[in-house]
CSV table of C-alpha atoms in Angstrom, one decimal:
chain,number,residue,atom,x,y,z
B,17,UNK,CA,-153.7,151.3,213.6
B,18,UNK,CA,-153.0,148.6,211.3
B,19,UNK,CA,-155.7,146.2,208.9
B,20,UNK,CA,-156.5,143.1,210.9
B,21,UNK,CA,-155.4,139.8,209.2
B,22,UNK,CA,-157.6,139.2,206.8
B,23,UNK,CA,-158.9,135.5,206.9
B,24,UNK,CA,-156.6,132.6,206.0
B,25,UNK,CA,-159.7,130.0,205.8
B,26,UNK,CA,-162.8,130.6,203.5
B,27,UNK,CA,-165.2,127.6,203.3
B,28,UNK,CA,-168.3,126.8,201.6
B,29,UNK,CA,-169.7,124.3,204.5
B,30,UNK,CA,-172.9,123.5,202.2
B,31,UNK,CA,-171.5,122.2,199.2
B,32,UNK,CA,-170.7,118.5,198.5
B,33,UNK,CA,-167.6,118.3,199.0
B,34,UNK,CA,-167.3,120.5,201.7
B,35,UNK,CA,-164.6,123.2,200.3
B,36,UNK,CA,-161.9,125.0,202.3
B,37,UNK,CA,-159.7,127.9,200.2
B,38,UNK,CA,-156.7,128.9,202.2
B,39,UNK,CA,-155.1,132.0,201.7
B,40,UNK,CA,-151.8,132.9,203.1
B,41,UNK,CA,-149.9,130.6,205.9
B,42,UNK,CA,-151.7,128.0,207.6
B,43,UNK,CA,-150.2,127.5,211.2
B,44,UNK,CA,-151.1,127.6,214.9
B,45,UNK,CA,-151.1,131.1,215.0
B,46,UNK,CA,-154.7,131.0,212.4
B,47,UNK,CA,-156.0,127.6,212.6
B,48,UNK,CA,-158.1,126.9,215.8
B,49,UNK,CA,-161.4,128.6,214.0
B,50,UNK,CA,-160.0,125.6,211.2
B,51,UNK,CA,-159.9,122.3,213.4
B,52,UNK,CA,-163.4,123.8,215.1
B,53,UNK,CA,-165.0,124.1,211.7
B,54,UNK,CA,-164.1,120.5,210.7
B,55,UNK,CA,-165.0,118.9,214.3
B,56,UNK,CA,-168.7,120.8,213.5
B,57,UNK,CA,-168.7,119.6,209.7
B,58,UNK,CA,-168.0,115.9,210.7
B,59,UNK,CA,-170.2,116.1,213.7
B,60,UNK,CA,-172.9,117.0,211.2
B,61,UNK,CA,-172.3,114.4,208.7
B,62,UNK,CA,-169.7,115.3,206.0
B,63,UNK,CA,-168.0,112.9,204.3
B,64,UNK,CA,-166.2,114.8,201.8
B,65,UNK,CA,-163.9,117.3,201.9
B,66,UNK,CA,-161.7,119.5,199.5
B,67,UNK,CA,-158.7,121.7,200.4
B,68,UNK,CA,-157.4,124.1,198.3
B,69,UNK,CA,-154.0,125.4,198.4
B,70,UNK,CA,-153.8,127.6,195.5
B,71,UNK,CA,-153.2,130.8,197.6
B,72,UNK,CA,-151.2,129.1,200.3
B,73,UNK,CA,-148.2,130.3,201.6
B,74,UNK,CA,-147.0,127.4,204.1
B,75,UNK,CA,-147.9,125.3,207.0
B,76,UNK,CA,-146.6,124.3,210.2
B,77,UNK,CA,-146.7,120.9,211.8
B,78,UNK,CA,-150.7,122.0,213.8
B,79,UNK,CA,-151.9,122.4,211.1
B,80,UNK,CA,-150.7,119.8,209.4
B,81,UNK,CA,-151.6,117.7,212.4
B,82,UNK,CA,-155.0,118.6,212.3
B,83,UNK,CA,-155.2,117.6,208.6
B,84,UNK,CA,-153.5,114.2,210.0
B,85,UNK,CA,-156.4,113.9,212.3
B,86,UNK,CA,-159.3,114.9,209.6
B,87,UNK,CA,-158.3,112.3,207.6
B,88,UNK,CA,-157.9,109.8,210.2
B,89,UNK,CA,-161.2,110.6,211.0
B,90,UNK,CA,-162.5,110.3,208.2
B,91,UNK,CA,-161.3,106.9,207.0
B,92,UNK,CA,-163.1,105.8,210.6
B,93,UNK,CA,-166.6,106.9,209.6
B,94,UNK,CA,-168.9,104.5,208.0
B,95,UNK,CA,-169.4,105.0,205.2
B,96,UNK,CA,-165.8,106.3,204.8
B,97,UNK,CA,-165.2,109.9,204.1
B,98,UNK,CA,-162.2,111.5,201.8
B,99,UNK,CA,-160.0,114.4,202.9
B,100,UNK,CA,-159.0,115.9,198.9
B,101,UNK,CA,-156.3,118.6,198.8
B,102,UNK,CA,-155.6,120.2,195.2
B,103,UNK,CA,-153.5,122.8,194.1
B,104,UNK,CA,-150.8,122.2,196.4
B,105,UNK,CA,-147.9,123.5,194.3
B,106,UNK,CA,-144.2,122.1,195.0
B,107,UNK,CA,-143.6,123.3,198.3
B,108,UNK,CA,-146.9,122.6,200.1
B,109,UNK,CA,-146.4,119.0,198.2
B,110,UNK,CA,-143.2,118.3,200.0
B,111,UNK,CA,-144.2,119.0,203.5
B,112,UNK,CA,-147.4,116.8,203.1
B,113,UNK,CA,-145.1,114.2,201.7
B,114,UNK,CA,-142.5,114.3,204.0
B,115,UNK,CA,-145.0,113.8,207.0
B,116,UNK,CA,-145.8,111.0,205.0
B,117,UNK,CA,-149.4,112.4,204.9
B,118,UNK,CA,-149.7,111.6,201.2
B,119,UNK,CA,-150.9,108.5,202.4
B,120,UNK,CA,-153.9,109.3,204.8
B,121,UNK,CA,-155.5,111.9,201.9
B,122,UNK,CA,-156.3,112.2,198.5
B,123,UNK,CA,-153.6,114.7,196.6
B,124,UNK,CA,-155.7,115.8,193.7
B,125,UNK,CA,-154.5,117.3,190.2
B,126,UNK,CA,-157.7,118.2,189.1
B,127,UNK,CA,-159.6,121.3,189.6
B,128,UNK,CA,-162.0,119.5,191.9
B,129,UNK,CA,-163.6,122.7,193.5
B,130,UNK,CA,-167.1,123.9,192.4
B,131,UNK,CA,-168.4,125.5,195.3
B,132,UNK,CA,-169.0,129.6,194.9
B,133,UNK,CA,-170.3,130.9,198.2
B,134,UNK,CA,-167.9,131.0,201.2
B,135,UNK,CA,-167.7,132.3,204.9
B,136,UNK,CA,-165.0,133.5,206.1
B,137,UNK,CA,-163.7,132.2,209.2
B,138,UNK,CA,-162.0,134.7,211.7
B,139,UNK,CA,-158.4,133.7,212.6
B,140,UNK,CA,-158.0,132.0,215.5
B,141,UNK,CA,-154.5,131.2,217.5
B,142,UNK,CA,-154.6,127.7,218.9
B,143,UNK,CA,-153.7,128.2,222.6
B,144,UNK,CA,-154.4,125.3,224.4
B,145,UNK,CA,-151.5,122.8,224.8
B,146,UNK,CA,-153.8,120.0,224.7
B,147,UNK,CA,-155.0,120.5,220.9
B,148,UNK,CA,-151.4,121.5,219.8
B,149,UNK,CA,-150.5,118.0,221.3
B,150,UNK,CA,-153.3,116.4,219.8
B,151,UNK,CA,-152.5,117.5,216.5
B,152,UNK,CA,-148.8,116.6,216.8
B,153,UNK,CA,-149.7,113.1,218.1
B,154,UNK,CA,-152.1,113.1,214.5
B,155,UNK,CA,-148.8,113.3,212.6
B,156,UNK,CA,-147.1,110.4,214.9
B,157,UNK,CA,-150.3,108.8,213.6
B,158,UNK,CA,-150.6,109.1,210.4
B,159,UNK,CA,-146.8,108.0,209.7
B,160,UNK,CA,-144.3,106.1,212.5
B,161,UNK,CA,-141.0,107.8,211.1
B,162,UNK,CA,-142.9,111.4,212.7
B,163,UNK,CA,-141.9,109.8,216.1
B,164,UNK,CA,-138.2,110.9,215.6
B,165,UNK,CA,-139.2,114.4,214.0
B,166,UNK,CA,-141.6,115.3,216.8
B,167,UNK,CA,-140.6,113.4,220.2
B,168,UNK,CA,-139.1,116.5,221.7
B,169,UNK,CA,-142.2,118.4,220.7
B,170,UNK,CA,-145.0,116.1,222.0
B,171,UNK,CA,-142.9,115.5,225.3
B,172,UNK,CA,-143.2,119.6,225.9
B,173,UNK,CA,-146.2,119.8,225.1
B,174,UNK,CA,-147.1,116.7,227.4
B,175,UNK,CA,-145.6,118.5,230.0
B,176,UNK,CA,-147.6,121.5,229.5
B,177,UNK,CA,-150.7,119.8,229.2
B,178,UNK,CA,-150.0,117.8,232.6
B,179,UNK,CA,-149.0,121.3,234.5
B,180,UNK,CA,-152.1,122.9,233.7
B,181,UNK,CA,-154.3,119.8,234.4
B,182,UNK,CA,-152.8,120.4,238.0
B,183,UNK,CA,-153.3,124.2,237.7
């Protein structure tokens, strides 16, 4: 029997900012536990959060659609909050700016992440067509030149979504 995954998202939920460690590949297949855990922070009156990417092996485009959407969010609140990712190294660099996502966040240089106790949160596939499409539509969103990239996507996943709301 194999070691399960161990956990791609630590986060320190009491510190200010809120910080979120990744470790490993961020995707659809680990990230439901992720969007829920931001929804809860926001919900409870977060402002600020910091993302680091030092251990991060790649993303997909849920997860990058969720990030889309938690800074969206966040530029909505009043006072407005500040999504912060650091440590991003070349690679995770280029797919936030090529999403154009570099303008909806704060890209940070700077250490920027004092918090010592994290929770680890258990790994958690996102399954329901609705928040895949959510999170797709995020990324539409935050830049109109994702249209192109993800129409095919977001028209599946519409699709999905409407044949289960008939289910």
């Amino acid at each position: 029997m194999s070691d399960p995954q161990p956990p791609t998202f630590l986060v320190s939920a009491y510190s200010d900012p809120v910080v979120v460690k990744i470790n490993g590949k961020a995707n659809y297949l680990n990230c439901n536990s992720f969007r829920e855990f931001i929804e809860t922070i926001l919900a409870s009156g977060s402002r600020h959060i910091f993302i680091d990417f030092e251990a991060c092996k790649g993303m997909d485009s849920t997860f990058l659609g969720i990030l889309a959407g938690t800074a969206i969010e966040l530029r909505k609140l009043t006072p407005k909050g500040e999504l912060v990712v650091g440590k991003l190294g070349e690679r995770n660099y280029e797919l936030i700016c090529n999403l154009g996502l570099q303008n909806l966040l704060t890209v940070s240089e700077s250490e920027g992440n004092t918090a010592d106790n994290f929770a680890a949160l258990k790994n958690q596939e996102v399954s329901d067509a609705k928040n895949i499409l959510k999170a797709h539509e995020n990324l539409t969103e935050a830049d109109k030149e994702n249209v192109a990239k993800f129409q095919d996507v977001i028209a599946f996943l519409r699709n999905q979504v409407e044949k289960q709301d008939k289910d």
